Short mmCIF file of C-alpha atoms and ligand atoms in Angstrom, two decimals:
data_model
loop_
_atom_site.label_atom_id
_atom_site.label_comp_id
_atom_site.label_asym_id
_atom_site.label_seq_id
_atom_site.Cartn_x
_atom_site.Cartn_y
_atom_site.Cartn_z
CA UNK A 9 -22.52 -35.49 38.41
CA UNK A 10 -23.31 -31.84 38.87
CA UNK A 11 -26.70 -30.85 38.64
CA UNK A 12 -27.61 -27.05 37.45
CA UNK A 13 -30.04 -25.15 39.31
CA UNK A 14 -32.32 -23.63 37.44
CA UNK A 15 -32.21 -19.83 37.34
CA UNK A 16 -34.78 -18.63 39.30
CA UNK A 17 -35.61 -21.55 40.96
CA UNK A 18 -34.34 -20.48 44.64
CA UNK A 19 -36.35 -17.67 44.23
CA UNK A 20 -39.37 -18.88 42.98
CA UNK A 21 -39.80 -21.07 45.88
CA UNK A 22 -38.70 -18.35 48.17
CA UNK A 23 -41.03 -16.58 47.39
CA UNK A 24 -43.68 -19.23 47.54
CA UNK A 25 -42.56 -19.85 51.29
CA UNK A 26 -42.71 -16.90 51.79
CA UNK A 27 -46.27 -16.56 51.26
CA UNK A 28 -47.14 -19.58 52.40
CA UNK A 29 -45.55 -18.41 56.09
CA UNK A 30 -47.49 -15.27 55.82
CA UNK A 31 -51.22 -16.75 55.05
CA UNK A 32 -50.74 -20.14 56.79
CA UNK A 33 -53.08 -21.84 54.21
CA UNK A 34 -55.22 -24.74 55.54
CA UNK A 35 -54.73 -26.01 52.19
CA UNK A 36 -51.33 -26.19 51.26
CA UNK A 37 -51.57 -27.16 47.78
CA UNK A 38 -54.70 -25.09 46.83
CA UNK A 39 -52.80 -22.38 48.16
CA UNK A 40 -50.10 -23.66 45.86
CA UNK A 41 -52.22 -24.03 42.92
CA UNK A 42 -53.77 -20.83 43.18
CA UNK A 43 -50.09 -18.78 43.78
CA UNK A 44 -48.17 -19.79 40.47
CA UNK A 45 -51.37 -19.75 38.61
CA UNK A 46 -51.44 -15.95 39.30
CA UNK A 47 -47.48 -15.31 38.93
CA UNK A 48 -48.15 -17.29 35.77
CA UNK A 49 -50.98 -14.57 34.99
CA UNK A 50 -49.08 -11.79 35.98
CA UNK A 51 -45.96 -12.93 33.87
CA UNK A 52 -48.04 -13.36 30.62
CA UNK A 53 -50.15 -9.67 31.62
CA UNK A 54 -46.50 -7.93 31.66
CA UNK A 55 -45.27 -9.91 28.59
CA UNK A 56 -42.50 -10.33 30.76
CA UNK A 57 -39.32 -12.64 30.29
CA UNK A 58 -39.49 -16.39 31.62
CA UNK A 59 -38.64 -16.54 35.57
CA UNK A 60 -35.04 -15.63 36.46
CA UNK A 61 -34.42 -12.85 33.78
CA UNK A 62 -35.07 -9.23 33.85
CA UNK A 63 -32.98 -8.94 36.86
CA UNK A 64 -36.85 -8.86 38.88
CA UNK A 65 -36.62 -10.11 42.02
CA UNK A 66 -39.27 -13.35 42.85
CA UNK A 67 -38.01 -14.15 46.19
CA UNK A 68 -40.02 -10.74 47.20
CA UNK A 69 -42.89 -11.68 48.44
CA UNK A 70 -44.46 -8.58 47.39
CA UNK A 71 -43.08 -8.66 43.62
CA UNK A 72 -44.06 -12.46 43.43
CA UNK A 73 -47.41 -12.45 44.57
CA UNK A 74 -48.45 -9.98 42.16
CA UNK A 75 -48.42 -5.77 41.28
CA UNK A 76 -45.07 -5.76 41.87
CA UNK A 77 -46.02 -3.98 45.20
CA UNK A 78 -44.99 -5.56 48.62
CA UNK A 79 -47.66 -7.07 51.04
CA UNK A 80 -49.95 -8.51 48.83
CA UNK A 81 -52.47 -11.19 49.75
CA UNK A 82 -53.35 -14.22 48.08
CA UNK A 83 -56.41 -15.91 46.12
CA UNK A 84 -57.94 -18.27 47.37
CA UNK A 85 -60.68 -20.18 44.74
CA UNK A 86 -63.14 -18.46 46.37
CA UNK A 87 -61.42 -15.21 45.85
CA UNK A 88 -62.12 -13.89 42.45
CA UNK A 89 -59.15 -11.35 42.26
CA UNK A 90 -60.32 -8.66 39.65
CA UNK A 91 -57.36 -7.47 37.31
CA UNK A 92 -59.53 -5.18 35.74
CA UNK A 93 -59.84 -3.00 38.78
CA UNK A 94 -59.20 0.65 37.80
CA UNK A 95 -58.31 0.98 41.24
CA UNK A 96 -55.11 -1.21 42.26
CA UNK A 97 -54.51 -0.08 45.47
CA UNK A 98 -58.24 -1.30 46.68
CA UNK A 99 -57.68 -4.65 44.70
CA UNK A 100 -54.13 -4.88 46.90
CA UNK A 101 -56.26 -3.79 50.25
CA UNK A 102 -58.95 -6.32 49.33
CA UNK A 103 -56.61 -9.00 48.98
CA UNK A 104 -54.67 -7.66 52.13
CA UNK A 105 -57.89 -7.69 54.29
CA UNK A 106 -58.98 -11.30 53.27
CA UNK A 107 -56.73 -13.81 53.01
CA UNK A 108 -56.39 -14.41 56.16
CA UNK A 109 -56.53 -17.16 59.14
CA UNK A 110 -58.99 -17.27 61.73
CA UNK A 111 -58.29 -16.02 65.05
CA UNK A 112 -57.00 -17.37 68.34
CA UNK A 113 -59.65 -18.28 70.08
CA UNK A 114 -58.16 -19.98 73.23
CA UNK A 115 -56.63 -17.91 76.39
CA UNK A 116 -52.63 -17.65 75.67
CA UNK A 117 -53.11 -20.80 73.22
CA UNK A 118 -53.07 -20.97 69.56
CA UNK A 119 -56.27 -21.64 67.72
CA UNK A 120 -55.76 -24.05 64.14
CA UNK A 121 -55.63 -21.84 61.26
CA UNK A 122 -58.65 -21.42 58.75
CA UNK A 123 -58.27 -19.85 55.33
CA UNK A 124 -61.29 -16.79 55.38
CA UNK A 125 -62.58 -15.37 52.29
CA UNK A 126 -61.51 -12.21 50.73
CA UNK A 127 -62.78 -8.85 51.30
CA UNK A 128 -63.35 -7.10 48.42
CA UNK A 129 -64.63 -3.24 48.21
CA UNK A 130 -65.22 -3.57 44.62
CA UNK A 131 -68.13 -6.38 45.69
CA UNK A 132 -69.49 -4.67 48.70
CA UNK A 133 -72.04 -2.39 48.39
CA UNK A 134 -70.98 1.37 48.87
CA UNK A 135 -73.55 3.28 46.69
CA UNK A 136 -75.16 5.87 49.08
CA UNK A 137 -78.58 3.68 48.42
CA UNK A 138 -77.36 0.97 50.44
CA UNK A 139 -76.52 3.26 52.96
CA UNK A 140 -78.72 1.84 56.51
CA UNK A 141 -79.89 4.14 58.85
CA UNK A 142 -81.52 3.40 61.88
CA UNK A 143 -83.20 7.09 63.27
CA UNK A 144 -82.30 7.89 67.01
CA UNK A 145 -83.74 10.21 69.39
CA UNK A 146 -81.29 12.67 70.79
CA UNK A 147 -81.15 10.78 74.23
CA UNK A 148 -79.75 7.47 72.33
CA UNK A 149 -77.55 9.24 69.90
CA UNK A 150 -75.90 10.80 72.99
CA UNK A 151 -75.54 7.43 75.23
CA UNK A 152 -74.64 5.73 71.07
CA UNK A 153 -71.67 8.48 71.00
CA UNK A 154 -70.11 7.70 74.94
CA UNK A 155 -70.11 3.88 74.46
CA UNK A 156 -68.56 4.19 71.27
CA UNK A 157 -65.94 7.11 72.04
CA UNK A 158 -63.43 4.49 73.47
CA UNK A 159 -63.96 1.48 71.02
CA UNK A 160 -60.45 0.81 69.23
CA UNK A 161 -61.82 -0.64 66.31
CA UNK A 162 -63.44 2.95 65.17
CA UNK A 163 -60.13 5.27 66.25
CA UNK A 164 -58.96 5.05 63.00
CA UNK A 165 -62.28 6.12 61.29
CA UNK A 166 -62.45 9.60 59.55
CA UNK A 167 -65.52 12.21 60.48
CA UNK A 168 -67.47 11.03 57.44
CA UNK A 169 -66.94 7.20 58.16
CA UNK A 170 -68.11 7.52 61.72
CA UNK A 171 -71.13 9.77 61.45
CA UNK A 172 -71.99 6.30 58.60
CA UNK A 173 -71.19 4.37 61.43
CA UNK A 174 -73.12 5.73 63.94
CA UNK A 175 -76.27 6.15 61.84
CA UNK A 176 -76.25 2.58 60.95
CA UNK A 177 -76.11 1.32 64.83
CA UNK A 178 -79.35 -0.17 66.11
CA UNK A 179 -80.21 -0.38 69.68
CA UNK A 180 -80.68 -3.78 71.21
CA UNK A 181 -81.80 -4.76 74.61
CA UNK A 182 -80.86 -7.71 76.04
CA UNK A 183 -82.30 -9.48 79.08
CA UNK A 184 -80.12 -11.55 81.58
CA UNK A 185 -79.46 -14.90 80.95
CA UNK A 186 -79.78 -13.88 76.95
CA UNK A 187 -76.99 -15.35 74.19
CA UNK A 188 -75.99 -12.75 71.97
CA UNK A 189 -73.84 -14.50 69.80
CA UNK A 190 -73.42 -18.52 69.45
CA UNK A 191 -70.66 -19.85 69.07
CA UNK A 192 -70.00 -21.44 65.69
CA UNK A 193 -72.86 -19.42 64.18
CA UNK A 194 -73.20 -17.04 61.56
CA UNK A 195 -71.35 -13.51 61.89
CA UNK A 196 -74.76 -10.76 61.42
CA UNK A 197 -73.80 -7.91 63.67
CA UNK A 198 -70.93 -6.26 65.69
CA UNK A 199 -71.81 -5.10 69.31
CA UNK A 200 -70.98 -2.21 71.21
CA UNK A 201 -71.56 -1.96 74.90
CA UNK A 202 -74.03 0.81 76.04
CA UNK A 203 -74.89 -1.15 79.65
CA UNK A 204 -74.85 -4.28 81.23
CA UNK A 205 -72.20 -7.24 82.12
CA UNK A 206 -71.51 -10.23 79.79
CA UNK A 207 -69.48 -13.22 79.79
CA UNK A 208 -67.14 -14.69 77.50
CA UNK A 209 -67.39 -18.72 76.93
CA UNK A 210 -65.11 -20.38 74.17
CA UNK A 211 -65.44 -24.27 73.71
CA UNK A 212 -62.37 -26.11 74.32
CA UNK A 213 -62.75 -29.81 73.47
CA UNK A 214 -66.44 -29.70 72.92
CA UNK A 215 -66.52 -27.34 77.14
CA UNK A 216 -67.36 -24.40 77.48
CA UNK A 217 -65.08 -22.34 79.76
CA UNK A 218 -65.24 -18.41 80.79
CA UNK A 219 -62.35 -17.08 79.16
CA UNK A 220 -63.24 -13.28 80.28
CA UNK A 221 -66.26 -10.76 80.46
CA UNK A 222 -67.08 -7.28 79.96
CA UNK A 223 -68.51 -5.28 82.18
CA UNK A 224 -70.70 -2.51 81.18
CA UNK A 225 -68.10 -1.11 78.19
CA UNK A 226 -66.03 -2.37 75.13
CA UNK A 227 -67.30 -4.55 72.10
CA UNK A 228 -67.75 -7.92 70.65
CA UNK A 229 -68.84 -9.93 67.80
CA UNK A 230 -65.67 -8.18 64.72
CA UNK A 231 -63.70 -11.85 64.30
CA UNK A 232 -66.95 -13.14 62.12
CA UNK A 233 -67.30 -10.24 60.38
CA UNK A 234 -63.52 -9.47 59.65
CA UNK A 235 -62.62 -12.91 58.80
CA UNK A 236 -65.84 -14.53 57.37
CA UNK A 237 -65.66 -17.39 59.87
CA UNK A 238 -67.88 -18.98 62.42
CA UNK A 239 -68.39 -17.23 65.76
CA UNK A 240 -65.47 -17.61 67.86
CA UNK A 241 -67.18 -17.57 71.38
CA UNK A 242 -70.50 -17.43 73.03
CA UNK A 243 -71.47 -13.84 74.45
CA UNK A 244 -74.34 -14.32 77.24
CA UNK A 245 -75.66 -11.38 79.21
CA UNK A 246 -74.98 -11.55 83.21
CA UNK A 247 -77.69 -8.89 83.55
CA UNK A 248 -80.07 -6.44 81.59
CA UNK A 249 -78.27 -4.40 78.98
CA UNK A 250 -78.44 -2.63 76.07
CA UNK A 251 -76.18 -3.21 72.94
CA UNK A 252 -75.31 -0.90 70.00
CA UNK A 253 -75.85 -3.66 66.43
CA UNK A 254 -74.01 -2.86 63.84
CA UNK A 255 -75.13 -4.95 60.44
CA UNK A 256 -72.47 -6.68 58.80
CA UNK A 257 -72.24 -4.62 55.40
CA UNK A 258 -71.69 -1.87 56.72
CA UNK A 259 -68.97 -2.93 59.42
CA UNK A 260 -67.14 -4.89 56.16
CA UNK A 261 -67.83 -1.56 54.09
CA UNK A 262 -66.03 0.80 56.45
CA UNK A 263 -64.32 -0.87 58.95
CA UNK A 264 -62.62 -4.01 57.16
CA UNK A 265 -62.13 -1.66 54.19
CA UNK A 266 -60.70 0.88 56.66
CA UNK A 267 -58.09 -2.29 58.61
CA UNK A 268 -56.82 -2.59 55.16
CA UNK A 269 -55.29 0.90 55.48
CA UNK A 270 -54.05 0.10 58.92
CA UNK A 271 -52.54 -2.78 57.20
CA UNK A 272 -50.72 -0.31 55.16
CA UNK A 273 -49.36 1.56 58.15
CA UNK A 274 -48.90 -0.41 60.16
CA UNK A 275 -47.74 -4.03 59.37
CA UNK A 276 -43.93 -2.93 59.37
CA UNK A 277 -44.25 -1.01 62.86
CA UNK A 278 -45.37 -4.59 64.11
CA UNK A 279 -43.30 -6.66 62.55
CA UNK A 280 -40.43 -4.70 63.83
CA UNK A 281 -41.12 -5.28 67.59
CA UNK A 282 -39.21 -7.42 69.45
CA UNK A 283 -41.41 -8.14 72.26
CA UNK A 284 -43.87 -9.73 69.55
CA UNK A 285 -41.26 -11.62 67.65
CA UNK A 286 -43.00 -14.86 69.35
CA UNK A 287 -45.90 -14.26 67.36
CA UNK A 288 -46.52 -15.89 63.43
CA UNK A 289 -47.11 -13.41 60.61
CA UNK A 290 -50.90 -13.63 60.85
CA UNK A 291 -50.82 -13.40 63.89
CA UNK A 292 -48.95 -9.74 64.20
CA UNK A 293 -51.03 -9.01 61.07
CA UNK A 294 -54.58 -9.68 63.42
CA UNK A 295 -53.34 -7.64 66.31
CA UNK A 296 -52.93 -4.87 63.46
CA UNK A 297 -56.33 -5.51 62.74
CA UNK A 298 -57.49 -4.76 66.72
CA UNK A 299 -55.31 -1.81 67.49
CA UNK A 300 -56.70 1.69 67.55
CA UNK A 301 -54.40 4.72 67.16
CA UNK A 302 -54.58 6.83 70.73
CA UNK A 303 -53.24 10.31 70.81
CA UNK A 304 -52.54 12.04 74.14
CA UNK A 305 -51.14 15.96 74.25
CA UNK A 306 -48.37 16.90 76.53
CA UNK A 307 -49.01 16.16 80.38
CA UNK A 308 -52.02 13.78 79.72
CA UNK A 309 -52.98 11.47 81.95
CA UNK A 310 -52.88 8.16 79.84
CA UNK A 311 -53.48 5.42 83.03
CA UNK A 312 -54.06 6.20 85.98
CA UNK A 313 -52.70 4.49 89.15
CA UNK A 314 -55.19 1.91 90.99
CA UNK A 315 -57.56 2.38 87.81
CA UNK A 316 -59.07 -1.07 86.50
CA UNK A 317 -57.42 -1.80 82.99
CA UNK A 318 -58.96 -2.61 79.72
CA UNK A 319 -55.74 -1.61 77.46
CA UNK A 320 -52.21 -2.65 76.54
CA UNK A 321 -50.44 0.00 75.06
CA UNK A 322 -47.41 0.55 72.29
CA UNK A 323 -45.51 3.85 72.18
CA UNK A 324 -45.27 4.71 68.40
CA UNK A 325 -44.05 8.37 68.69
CA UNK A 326 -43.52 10.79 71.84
CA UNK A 327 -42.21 9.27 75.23
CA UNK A 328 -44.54 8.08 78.20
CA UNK A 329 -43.62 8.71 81.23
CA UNK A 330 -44.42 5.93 84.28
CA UNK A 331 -44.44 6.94 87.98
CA UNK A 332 -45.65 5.13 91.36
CA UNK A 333 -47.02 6.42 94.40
CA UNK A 334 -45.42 5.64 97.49
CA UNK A 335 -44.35 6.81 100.68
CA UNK A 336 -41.41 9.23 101.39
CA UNK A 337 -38.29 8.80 99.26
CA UNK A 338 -35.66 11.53 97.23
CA UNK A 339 -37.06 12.12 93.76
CA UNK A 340 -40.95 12.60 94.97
CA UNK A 341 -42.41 14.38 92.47
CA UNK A 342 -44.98 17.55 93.49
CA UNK A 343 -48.12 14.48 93.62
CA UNK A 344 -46.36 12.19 95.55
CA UNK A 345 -45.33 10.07 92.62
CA UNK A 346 -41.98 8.60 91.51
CA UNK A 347 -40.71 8.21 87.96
CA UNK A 348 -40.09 4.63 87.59
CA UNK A 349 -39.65 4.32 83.81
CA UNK A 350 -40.23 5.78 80.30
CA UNK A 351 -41.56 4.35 77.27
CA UNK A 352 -40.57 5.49 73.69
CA UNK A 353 -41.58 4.10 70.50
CA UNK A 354 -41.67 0.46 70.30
CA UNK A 355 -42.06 -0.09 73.77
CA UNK A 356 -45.59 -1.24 75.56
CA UNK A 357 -46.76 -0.66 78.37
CA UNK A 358 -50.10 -1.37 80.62
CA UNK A 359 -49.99 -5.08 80.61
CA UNK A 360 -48.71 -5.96 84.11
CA UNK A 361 -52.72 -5.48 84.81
CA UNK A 362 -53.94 -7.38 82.20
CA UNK A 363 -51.49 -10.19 83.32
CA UNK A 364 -51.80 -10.19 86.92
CA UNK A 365 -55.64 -9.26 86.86
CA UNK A 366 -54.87 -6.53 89.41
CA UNK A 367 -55.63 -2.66 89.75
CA UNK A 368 -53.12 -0.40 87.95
CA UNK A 369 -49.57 -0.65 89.55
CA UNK A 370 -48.56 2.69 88.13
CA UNK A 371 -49.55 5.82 86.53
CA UNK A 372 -48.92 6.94 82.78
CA UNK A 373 -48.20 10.12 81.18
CA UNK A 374 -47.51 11.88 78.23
CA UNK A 375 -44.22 13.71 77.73
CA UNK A 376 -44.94 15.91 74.63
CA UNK A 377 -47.65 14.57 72.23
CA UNK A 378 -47.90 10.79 72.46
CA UNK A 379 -49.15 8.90 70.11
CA UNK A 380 -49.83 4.84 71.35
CA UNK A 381 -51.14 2.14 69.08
CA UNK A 382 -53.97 0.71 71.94
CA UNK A 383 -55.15 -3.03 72.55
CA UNK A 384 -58.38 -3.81 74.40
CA UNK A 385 -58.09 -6.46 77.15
CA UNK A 386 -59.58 -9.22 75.19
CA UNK A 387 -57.42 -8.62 71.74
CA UNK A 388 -54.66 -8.69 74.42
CA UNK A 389 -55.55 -12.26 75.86
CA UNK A 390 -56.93 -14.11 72.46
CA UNK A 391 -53.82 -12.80 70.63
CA UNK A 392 -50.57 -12.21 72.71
CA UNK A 393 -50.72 -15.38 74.99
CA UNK A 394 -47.41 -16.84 72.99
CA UNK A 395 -45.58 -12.94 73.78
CA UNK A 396 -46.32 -13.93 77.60
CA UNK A 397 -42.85 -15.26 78.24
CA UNK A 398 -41.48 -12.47 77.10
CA UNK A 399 -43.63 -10.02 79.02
CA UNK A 400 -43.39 -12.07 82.35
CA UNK A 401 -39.96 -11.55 81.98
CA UNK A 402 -40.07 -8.05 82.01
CA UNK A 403 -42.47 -8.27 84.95
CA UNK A 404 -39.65 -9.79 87.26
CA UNK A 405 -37.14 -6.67 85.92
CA UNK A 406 -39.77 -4.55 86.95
CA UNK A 407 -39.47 -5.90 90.55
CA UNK A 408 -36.41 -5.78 91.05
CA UNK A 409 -36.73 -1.94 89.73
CA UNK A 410 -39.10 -1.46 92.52
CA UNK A 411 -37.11 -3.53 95.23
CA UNK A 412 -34.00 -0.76 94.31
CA UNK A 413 -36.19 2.14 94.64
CA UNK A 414 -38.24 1.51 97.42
CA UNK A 415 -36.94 -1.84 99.11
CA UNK A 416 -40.19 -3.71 97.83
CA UNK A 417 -41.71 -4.85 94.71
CA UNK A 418 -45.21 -3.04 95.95
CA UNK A 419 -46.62 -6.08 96.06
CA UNK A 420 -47.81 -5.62 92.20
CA UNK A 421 -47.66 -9.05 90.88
CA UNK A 422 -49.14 -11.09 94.03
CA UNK A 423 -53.01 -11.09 94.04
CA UNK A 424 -55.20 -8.41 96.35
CA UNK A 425 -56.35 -9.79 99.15
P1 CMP B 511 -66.92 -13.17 66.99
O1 CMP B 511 -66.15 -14.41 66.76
O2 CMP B 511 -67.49 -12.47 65.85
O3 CMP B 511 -68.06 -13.47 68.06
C1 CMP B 511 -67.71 -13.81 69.38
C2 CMP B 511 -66.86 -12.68 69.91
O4 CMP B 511 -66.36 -12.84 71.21
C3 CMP B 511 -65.61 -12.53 69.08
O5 CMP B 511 -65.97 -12.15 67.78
C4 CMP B 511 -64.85 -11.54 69.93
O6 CMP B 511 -65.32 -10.25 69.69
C5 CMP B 511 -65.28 -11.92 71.34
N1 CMP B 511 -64.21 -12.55 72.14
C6 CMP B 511 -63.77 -12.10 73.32
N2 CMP B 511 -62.82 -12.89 73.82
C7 CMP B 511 -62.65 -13.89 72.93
C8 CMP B 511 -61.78 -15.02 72.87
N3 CMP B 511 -60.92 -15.32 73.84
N4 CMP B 511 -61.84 -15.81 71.79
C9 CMP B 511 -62.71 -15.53 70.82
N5 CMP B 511 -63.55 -14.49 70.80
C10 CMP B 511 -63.54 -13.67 71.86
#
């Protein structure tokens, strides 16, 4: 007995795995429920033909899931997806910026995925009325701008978006011994280093274990707000400090509204490097959400040899160029150094410190204008623990580089002593 296929069945469920591999639903059929509901809705919106005609093409993700644009999210029944939007392209960036799984929480281990609501810029408020700012004298607008002129998560920000920023931060002192942020708690503000050391502590089987610190620069406290979901880790201060709050509407207002366009750029870029193909789709979709466009002019000094390291880096146009110091050799550059490698687009660099917990092994510079997609050193561990084969891998070629230039792997993966 032969059975017919359906036409458009392959596709429709294509499609629908698709999506399914790209949100990682906690709730399978939910999910489900919610995804033909809409390509129903969609269907009857266009008045188009029944599923399988019209030549359209449901195993796209993109097509199926609604707009007939690619990279669409999904709603969830808590996600009220407005149709009536005169603006599609937010609906598509609200849906985008949402529907999404919480993060890793766990050094180099996977964290269970949780479904997070959507954002939505149509629901947020952006009238200039709801606009918070917190009045600094000139001293703490100047220490406000240096602790915030390296944070990743505001490179992408435009003039007018980061003067908003700025004028909404709050300064908060914080005594030693002092939690910032709980664990499982409510997201309320994003932090921003101005002083002081803190440590990381993420529960792991109901114990708490230091998974890192930061010591007197970078940020904390985004995975709440970008995701909607409980505190990921406890933040306690090691000493006195001062932190830079940020309230949560206004970091979901510009910065989660802004990832959405980051999204846009960037999610192909991502998807198309090999060194992360170990990672799910959310997954390369969250370190989109971290990254913070870096751009360094001809001859720049990008890391610097023996430097402590906070950043993993990704070439996306220009070439880097990586030398070593050492002693005596042919092909000594003017400072001593040797060219040991270069980077073009695609390729990363700065992670050998991240991974061996070392000073930097080598130097970094641009050749022409360089423009590098950057990762802070905690994005680096929650998120690209399952690349780490990969990348250890590369650590051994890099020895043997070293052994054939200089008849020793500079001792740069076995700890100082
Ligand atoms: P959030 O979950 O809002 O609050 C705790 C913050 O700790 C979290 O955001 C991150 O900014 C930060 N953090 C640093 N390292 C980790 C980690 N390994 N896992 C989870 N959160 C981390």
């Amino acid at each position: 007995m032969s059975i017919e296929i359906p036409a458009g069945l392959t596709e429709l469920l294509q499609g629908f795995t698709v999506e399914v591999l790209r949100h990682q639903p906690a709730d399978l059929l939910e999910f489900a429920l919610q995804h033909f509901t809409r390509l129903q809705e969609e269907n009857e919106r266009k008045g188009a033909a029944r599923f399988g005609h019209e030549g359209r093409t449901w195993g796209d993700a993109g097509a199926a899931s609604g707009g007939g644009t690619p990279s669409k999210g999904v709603n969830f029944a808590e996600e009220p997806r407005h149709s009536d939007s005169e603006n599609g392209e937010e609906e598509e960036e609200a849906a985008d910026a949402g529907a999404f799984n919480a993060p890793v929480i766990n050094r180099f281990t996977r964290r269970a995925s949780v479904c997070a609501e959507a954002y939505n810029p149509d629901e947020e408020e952006d009238d200039a009325e709801s606009r918070i700012i917190h009045p600094k004298t000139d001293d703490q607008r100047n220490r406000l701008q240096e602790a915030c002129k390296d944070i990743l998560l505001f490179k992408n920000l435009d003039p007018e978006q980061m003067s908003q920023v700025l004028d909404a931060m709050f300064e908060k002192l914080v005594k030693e011994g002092e939690h910032v942020i709980d664990q499982g708690d409510d997201g309320d503000n994003f932090y921003v280093i101005d002083r002081g050391t803190f440590d990381i502590y993420v529960k792991c089987d109901g114990v708490g274990r230091c998974v890192g610190n930061y010591d007197n620069r970078g940020s904390f406290g985004e995975l709440a707000l970008m995701y909607n979901t409980p505190r990921a880790a406890t933040i306690t201060a090691t000493s006195p400090g001062a932190l830079w709050g940020l309230d949560r509407v206004t970091f979901r207002r510009i910065i989660v509204k802004n990832n959405a366009k980051k999204r846009k750029m960037y999610e192909s870029f991502i998807e198309s490097l090999p060194f992360l193909k170990s990672l799910e789709v959310s997954e390369r979709l969250k370190v989109v959400d971290v990254i913070g466009t870096k751009v360094y002019n001809d001859g720049e000094q990008i890391i610097a040899q023996g430097d402590l390291a906070d950043s993993f880096f990704i070439v996306e146009s220009g070439e880097v160029k990586i030398t070593m110091k050492r002693k005596g050799k042919s092909e000594v550059e003017e400072n001593g150094a040797v060219e040991i490698a270069r980077c073009s687009r695609g390729q990363y660099f700065g992670e050998l410190a991240l991974v061996t917990n070392k000073p930097r092994a080598a130097s970094a510079h641009a050749i022409g204008t360089v423009k590098c997609l950057a990762m802070d050193v905690q994005a680096f561990e929650r998120l690209l623990g399952p690349c780490m084969e990969i990348m250890k891998r590369n650590i051994a070629t890099y020895e043997e580089q070293l052994v054939a230039l200089f008849g020793t792997n500079m001792d740069i993966v076995e700890p100082t002593a």
